[in-house]
Short mmCIF file of C-alpha atoms in Angstrom, two decimals:
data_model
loop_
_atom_site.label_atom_id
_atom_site.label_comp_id
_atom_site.label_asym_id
_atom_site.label_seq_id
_atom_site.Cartn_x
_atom_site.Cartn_y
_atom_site.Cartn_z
CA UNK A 8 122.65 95.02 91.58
CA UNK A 9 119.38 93.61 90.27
CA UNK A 10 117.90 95.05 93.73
CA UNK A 11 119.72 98.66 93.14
CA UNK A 12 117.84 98.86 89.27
CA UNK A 13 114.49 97.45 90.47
CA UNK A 14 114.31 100.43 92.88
CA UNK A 15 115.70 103.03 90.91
CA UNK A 16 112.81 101.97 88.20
CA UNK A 17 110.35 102.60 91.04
CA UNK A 18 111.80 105.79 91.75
CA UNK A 19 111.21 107.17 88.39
CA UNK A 20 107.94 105.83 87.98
CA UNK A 21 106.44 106.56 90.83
CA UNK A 22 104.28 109.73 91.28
CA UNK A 23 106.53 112.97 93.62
CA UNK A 24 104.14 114.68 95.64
CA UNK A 25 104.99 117.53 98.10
CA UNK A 26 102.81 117.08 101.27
CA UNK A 27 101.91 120.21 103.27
CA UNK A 28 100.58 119.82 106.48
CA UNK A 29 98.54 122.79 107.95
CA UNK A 30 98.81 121.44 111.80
CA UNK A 31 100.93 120.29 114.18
CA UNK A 32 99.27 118.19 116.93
CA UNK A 33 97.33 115.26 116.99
CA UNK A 34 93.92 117.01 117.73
CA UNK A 35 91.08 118.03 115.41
CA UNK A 36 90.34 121.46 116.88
CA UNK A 37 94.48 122.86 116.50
CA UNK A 38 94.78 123.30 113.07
CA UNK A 39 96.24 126.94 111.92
CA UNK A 40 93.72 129.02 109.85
CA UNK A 41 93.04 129.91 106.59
CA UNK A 42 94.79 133.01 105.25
CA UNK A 43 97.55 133.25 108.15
CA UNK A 44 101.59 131.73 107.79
CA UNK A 45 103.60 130.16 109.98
CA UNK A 46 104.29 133.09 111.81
CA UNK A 47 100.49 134.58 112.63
CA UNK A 48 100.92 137.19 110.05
CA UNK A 49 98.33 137.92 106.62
CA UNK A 50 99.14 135.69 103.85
CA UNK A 51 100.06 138.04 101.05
CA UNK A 52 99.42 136.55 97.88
CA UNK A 53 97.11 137.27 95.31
CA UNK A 54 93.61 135.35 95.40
CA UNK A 55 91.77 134.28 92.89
CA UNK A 56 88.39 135.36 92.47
CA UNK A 57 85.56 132.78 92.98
CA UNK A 58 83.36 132.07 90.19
CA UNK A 59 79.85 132.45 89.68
CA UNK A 60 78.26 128.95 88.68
CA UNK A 61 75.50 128.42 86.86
CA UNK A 62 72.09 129.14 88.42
CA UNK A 63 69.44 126.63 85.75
CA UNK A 64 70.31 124.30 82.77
CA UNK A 65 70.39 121.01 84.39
CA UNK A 66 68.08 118.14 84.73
CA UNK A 67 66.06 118.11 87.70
CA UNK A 68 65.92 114.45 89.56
CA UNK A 69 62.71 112.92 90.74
CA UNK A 70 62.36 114.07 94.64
CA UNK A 71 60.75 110.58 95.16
CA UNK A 72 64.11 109.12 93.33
CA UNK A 73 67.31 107.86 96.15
CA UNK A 74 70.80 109.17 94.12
CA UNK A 75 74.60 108.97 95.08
CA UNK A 76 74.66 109.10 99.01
CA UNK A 77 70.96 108.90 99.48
CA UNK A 78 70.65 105.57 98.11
CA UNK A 79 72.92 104.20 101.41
CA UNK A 80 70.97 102.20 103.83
CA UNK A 81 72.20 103.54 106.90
CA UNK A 82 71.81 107.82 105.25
CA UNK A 83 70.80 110.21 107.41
CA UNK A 84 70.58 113.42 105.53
CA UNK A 85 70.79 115.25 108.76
CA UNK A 86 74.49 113.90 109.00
CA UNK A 87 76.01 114.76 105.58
CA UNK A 88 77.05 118.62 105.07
CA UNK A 89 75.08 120.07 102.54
CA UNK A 90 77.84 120.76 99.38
CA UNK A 91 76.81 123.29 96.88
CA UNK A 92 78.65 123.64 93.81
CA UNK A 93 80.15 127.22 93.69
CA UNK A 94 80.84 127.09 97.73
CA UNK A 95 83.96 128.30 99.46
CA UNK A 96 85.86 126.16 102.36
CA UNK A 97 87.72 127.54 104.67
CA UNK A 98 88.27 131.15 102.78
CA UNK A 99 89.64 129.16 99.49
CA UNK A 100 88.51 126.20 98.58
CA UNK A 101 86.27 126.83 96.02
CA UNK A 102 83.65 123.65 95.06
CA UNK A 103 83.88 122.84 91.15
CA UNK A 104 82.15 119.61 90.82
CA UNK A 105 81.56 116.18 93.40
CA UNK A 106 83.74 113.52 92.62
CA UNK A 107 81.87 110.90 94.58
CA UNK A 108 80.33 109.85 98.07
CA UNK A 109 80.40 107.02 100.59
CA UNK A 110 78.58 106.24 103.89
CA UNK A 111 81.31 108.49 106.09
CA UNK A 112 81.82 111.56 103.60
CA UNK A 113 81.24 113.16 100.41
CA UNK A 114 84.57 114.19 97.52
CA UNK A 115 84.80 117.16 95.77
CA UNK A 116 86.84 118.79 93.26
CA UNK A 117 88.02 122.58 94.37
CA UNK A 118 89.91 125.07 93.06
CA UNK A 119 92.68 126.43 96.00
CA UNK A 120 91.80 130.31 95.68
CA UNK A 121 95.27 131.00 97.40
CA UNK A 122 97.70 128.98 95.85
CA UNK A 123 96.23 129.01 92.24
CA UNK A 124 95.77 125.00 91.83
CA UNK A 125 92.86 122.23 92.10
CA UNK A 126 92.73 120.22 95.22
CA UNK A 127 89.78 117.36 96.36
CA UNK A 128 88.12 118.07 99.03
CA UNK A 129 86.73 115.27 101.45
CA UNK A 130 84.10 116.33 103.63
CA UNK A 131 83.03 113.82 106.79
CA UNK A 132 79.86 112.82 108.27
CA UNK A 133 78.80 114.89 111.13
CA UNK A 134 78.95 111.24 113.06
CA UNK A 135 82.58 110.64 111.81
CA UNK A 136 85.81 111.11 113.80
CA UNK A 137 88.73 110.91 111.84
CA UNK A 138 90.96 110.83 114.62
CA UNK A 139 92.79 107.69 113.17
CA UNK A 140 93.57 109.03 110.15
CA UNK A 141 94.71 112.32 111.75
CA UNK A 142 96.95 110.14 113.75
CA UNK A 143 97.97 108.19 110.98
CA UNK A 144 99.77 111.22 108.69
CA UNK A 145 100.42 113.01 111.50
CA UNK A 146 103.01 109.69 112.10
CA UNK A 147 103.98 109.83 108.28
CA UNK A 148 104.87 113.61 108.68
CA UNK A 149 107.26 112.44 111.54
CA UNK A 150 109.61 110.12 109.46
CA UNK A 151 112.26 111.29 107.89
CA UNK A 152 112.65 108.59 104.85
CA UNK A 153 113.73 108.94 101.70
CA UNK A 154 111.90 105.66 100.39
CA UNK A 155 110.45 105.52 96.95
CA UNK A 156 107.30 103.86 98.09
CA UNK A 157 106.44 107.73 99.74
CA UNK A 158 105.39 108.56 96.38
CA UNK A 159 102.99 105.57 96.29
CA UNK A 160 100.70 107.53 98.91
CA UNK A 161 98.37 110.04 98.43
CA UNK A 162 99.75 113.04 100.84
CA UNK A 163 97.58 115.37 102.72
CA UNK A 164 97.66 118.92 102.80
CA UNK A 165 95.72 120.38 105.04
CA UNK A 166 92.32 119.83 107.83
CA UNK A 167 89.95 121.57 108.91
CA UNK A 168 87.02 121.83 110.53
CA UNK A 169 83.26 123.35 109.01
CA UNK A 170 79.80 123.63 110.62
CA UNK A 171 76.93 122.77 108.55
CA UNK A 172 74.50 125.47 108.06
CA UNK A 173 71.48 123.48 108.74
CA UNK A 174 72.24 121.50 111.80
CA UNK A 175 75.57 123.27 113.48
CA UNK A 176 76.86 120.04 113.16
CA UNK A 177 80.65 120.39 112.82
CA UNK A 178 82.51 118.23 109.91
CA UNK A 179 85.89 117.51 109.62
CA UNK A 180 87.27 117.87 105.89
CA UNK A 181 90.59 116.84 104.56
CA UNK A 182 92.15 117.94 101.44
CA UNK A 183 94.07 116.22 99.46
CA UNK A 184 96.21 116.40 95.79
CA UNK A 185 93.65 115.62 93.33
CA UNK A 186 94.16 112.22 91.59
CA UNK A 187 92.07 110.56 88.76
CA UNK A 188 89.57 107.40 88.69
CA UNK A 189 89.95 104.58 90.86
CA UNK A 190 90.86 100.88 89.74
CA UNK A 191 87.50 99.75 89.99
CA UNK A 192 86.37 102.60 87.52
CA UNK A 193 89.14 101.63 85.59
CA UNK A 194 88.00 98.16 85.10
CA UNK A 195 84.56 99.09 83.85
CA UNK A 196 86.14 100.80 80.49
CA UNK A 197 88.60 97.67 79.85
CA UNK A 198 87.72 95.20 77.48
CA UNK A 199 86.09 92.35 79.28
CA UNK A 200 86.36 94.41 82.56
CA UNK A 201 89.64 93.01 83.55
CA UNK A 202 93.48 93.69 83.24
CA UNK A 203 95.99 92.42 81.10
CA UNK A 204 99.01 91.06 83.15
CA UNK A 205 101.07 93.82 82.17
CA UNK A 206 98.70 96.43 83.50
CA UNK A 207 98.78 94.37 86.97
CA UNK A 208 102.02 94.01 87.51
CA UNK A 209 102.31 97.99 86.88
CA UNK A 210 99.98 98.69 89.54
CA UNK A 211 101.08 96.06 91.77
CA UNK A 212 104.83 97.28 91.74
CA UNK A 213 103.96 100.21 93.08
CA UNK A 214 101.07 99.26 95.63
CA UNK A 215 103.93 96.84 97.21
CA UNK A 216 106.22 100.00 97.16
CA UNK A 217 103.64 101.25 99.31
CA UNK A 218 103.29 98.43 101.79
CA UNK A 219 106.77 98.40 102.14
CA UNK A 220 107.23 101.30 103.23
CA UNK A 221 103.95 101.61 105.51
CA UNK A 222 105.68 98.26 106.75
CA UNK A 223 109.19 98.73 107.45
CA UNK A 224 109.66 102.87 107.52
CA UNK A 225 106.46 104.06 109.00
CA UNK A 226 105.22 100.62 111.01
CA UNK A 227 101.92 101.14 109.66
CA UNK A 228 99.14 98.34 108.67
CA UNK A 229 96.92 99.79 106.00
CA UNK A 230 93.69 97.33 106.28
CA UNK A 231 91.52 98.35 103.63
CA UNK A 232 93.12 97.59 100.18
CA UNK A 233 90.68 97.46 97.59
CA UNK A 234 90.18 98.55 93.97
CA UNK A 235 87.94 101.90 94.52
CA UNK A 236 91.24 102.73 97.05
CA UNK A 237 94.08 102.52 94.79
CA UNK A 238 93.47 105.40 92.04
CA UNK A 239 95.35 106.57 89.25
CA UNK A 240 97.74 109.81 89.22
CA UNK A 241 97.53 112.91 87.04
CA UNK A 242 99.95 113.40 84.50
CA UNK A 243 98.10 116.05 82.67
CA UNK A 244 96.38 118.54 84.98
CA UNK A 245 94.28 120.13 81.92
CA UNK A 246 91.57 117.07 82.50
CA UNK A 247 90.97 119.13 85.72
CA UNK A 248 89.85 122.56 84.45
CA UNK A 249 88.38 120.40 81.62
CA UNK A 250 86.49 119.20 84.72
CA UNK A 251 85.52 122.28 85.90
CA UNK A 252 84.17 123.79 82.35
CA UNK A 253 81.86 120.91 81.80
CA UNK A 254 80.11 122.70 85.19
CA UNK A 255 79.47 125.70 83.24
CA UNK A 256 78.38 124.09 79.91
CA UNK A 257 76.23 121.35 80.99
CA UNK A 258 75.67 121.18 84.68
CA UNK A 259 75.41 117.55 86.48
CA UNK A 260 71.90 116.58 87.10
CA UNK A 261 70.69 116.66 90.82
CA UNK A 262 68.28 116.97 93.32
CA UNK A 263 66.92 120.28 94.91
CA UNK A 264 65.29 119.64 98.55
CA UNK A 265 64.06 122.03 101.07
CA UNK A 266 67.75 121.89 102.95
CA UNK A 267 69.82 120.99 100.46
CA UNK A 268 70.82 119.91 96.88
CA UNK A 269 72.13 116.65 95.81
CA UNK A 270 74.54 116.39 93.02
CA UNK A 271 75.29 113.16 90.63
CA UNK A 272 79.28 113.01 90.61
CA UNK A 273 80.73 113.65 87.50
CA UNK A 274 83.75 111.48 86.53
CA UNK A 275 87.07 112.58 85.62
CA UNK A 276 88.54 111.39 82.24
CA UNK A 277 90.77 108.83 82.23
CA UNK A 278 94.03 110.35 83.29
CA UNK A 279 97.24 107.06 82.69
CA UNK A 280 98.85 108.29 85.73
CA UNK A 281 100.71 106.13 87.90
CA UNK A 282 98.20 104.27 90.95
CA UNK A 283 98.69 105.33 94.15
CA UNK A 284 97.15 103.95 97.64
CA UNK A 285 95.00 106.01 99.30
CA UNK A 286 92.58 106.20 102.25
CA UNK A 287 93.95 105.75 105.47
CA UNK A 288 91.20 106.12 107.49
CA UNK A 289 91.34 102.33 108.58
CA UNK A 290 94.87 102.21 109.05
CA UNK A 291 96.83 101.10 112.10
CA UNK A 292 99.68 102.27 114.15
CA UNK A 293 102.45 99.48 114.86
CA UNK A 294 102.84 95.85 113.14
CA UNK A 295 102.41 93.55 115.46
CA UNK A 296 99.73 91.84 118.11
CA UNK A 297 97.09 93.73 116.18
CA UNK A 298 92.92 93.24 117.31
CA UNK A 299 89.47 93.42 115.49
CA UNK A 300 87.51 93.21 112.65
CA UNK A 301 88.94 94.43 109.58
CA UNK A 302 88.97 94.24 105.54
CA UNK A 303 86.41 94.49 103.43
CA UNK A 304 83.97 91.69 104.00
CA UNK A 305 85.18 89.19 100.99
CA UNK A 306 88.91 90.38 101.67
CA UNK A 307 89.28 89.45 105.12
CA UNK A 308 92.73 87.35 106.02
CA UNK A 309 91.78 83.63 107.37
CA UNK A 310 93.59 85.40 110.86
CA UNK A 311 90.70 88.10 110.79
CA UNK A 312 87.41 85.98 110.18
CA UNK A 313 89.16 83.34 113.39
CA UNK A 314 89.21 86.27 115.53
CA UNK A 315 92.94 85.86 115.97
CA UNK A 316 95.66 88.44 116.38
CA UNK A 317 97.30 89.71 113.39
CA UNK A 318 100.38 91.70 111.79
CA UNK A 319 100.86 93.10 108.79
CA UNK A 320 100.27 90.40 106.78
CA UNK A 321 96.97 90.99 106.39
CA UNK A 322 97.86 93.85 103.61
CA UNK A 323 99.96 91.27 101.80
CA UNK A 324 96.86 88.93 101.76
CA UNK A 325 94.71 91.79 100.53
CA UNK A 326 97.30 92.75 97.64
CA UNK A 327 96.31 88.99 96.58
CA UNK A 328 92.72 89.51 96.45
CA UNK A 329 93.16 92.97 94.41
CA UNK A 330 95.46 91.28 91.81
CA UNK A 331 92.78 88.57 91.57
CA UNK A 332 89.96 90.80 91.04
CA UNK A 333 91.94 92.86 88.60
CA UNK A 334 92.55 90.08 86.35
CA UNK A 335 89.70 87.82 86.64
CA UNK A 336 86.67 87.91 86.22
CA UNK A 337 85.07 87.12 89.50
CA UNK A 338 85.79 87.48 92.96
CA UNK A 339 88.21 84.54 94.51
CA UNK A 340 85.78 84.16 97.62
CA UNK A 341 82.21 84.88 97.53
CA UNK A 342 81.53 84.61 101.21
CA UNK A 343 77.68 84.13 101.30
CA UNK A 344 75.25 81.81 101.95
CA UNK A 345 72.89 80.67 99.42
CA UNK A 346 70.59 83.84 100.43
CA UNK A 347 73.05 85.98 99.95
CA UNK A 348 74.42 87.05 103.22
CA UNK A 349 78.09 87.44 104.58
CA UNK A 350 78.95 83.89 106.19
CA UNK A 351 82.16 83.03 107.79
CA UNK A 352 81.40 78.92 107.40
CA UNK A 353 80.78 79.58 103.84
CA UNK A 354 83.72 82.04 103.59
CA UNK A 355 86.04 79.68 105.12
CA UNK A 356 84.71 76.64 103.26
CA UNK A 357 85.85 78.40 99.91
CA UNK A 358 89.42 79.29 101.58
CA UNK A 359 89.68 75.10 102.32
CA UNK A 360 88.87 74.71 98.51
CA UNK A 361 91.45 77.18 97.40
CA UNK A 362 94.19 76.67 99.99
CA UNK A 363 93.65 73.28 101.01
CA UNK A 364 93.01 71.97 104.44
CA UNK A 365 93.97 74.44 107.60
CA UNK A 366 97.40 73.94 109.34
CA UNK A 367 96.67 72.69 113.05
CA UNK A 368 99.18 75.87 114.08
CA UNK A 369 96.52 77.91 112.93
CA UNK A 370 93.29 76.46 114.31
CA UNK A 371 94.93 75.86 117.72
CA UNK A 372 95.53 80.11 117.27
CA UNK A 373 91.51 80.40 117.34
CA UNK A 374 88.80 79.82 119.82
CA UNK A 375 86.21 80.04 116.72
CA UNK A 376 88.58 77.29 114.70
CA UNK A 377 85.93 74.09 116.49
CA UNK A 378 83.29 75.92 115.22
CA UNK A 379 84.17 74.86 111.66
CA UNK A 380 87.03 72.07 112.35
CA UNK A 381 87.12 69.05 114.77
CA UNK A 382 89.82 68.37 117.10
CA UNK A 383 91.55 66.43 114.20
CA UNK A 384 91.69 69.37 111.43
CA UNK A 385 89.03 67.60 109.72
CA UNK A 386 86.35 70.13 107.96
CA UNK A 387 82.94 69.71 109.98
CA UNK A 388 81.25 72.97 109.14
CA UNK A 389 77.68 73.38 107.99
CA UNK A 390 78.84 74.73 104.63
CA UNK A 391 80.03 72.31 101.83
CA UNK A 392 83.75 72.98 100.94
CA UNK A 393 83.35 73.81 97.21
CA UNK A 394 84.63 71.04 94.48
CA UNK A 395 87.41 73.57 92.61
CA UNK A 396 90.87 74.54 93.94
CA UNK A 397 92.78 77.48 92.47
CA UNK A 398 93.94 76.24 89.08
CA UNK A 399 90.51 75.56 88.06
CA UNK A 400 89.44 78.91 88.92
CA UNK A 401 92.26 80.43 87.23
CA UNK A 402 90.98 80.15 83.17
CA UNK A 403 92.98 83.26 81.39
CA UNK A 404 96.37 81.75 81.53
CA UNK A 405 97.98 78.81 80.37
CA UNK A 406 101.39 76.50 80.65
CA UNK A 407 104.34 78.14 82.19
CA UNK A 408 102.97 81.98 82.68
CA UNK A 409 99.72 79.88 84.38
CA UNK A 410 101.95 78.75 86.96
CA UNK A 411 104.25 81.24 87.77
CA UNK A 412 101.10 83.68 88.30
CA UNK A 413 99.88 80.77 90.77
CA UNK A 414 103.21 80.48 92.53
CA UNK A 415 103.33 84.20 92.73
CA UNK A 416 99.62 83.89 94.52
CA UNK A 417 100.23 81.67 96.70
CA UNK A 418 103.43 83.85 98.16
CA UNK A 419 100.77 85.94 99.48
CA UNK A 420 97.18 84.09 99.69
CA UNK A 421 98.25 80.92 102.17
CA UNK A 422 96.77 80.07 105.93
CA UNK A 423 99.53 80.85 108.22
CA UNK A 424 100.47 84.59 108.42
CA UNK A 425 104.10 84.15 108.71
CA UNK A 426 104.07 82.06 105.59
CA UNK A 427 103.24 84.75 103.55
CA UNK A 428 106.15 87.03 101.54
CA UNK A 429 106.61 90.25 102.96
CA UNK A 430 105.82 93.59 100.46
CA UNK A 431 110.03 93.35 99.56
CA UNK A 432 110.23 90.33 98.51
CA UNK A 433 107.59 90.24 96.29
CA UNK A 434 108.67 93.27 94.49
CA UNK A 435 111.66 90.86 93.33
CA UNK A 436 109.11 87.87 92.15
CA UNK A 437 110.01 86.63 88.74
CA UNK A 438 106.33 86.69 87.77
CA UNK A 439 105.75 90.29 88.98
CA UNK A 440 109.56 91.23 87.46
CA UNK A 441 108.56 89.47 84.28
CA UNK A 442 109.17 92.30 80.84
CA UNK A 443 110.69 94.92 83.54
CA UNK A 444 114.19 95.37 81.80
CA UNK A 445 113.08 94.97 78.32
#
């Protein structure tokens, strides 16, 4: 019973999206174009016609002056597709604004022409396959499920393909449902940049909807959990054309160059929608016996960092490190030497303080493990194991709700893989459960 009204409170407060896929194999170069339905024939319905954006009244950036994607060490301008506010995608997509940037692809806020509505647009690096990702929804489009975690996951819509104007380089772009700032924005305009336990265990509930089922429904490890993934919904759509008005009336700063322009993203107001998981791009087909390098640097699982196989655990020891970042105020592992540069002693020396010594079922897992540990268990790297353990570092709570957050951590942040609670079962945790039928 107390399972049956957990998930019907999930239902309800999860985001419903409709997802609308535009292809139907697992290839770039076969999705269905622009303007034609399912059955080859003219698309009928009314467009919407493009605006005319301002052409002056912004502040001009400093040539001389790295912004947004520029300032990446490894840019090459050559490789990103030069956006220009007022542009039109694929015979509808009409640019509004940037949303932001990263070292595989720019975001952009778009009006659909066709169907009337605002989409974002994410256009990829000329040197970026997205073949994973392509793979990946193609595999969620194939379940039939009627799990309430779907609604947890940012959908896609459509791909398709665009060739840049200056290089003939061709892009892939994706287009999803717009959604509003990310958690890590989010943290920025809180009061002492971190979350109150109420706010975490509302975002949590539904990132372990998520997980569960990526996990159990689609058999899908997600890899990459982080703040700036995990963004909020949009219960109001008005902040979107509120969005695209601020274009006209006072146009972002940016950068004109001989081949392109370069914007400064604009942010979207703060929207109280529900968070959903996004960004699949690192995502992997099947559960089990899993390879590689993974996570982002100061999130990777002790399995990952050993060089040992791994499952999907390695989600439910990211969801860990994202509640602890949430809520405290610094990261749980630092992972650098003293000059500042990612080190798996020192990394691993700060996992011995926190978890305590390494299980000998694990070590004897890794060919790395003597690197750090003798034969005997016994800590022998090069880096000191920090003088703190996980109550220490834990300073906002206190007495009983201290605890049960620490219980409720360790279920997922603990050495052995198979020790940790699967997405489910920590849905049901007391701590995370805590105010939920009030």
């Amino acid at each position: 019973m107390l399972k049956r009204r957990l998930l019907n409170i999930l239902k309800k407060n999860t985001l419903s999206h409709t997802s609308q896929f535009s292809f139907n194999q697992n290839t770039v170069s076969s999705f269905s174009c622009t303007g034609l339905n399912k059955r080859g024939m003219t698309d009928l319905r009314s467009p919407s016609e493009p605006r005319v954006f301002p052409a002056s009244g912004w502040d001009i950036v400093d040539p001389s002056l790295p912004i947004e994607e520029e300032s990446i060490p490894t840019y090459r301008p050559e490789k990103f597709y030069p956006v220009r506010i007022g542009e039109i995608f694929n015979h509808r997509y009409q640019v509004v604004g940037k949303l932001g940037y990263g070292s595989s692809a720019t975001v952009w806020l778009c009006r659909d022409l066709l169907d009337h509505r605002y989409i974002a647009l994410k256009v990829y690096t000329a040197s970026t396959t997205a073949t994973r990702e392509i793979e990946v929804y193609n595999h969620l489009r194939s379940i039939q499920s009627n799990h309430a975690g779907q609604s947890c996951l940012r959908p896609l819509i459509e791909i398709f393909q665009t060739r840049s104007p200056n290089t003939e380089c061709v892009h892939i772009c994706l287009v999803h449902p717009p959604l509003g700032i990310s958690l890590d924005q989010l943290t920025r305009l809180l009061p002492h940049r971190v979350m109150s336990s109420a706010m975490v265990r509302t975002t949590i509930r539904n990132i372990l909807a998520a997980l569960d089922f990526l996990h159990t429904d689609a058999q899908i490890i997600h890899t990459d959990l982080q703040p700036s993934n995990i963004l909020l919904g949009i219960k109001d759509n008005s902040i979107l054309s509120k969005f695209e008005e601020a274009e006209f009336e006072a146009p972002v700063p940016r950068k004109t160059l001989e081949d392109r322009t370069v914007y400064l993203s604009r942010r979207l107001p703060l929207s109280y929608g529900t968070p959903v998981l996004c960004d699949l791009g690192e995502a992997r087909l099947g559960t089990d016996q899993q390879k590689g390098d993974i996570m982002p640097d100061i999130y990777r699982a002790p399995e990952v960092i050993l060089d040992i196989s791994w499952d999907y655990k390695v989600d439910i020891w990211n969801v860990g490190m994202v509640i602890w970042d949430l809520f405290e105020h610094r990261h749980l592992f630092r992972a650098r030497d003293p000059e500042g540069n990612l080190n798996d002693g020192y990394h691993l020396a700060e996992m011995q303080a926190v978890l305590g010594s390494a299980p000998p079922a694990l070590l004897a897992r890794s060919e790395r493990s003597l690197q750090f540990w003798d034969e005997n268990g016994k800590w022998k790297g090069t880096a000191p194991v920090p003088d703190y353990n996980l109550e220490a570092l834990e300073q906002r709570l206190q007495g009983d709700e201290k605890g049960d957050f620490l219980r409720f951590l360790r279920r997922m942040i603990c050495w052995l893989p198979e020790e940790r609670a699967t997405a489910k079962e920590l849905l049901f945790d007391p701590w995370l459960m805590h105010g939920l039928f009030k």
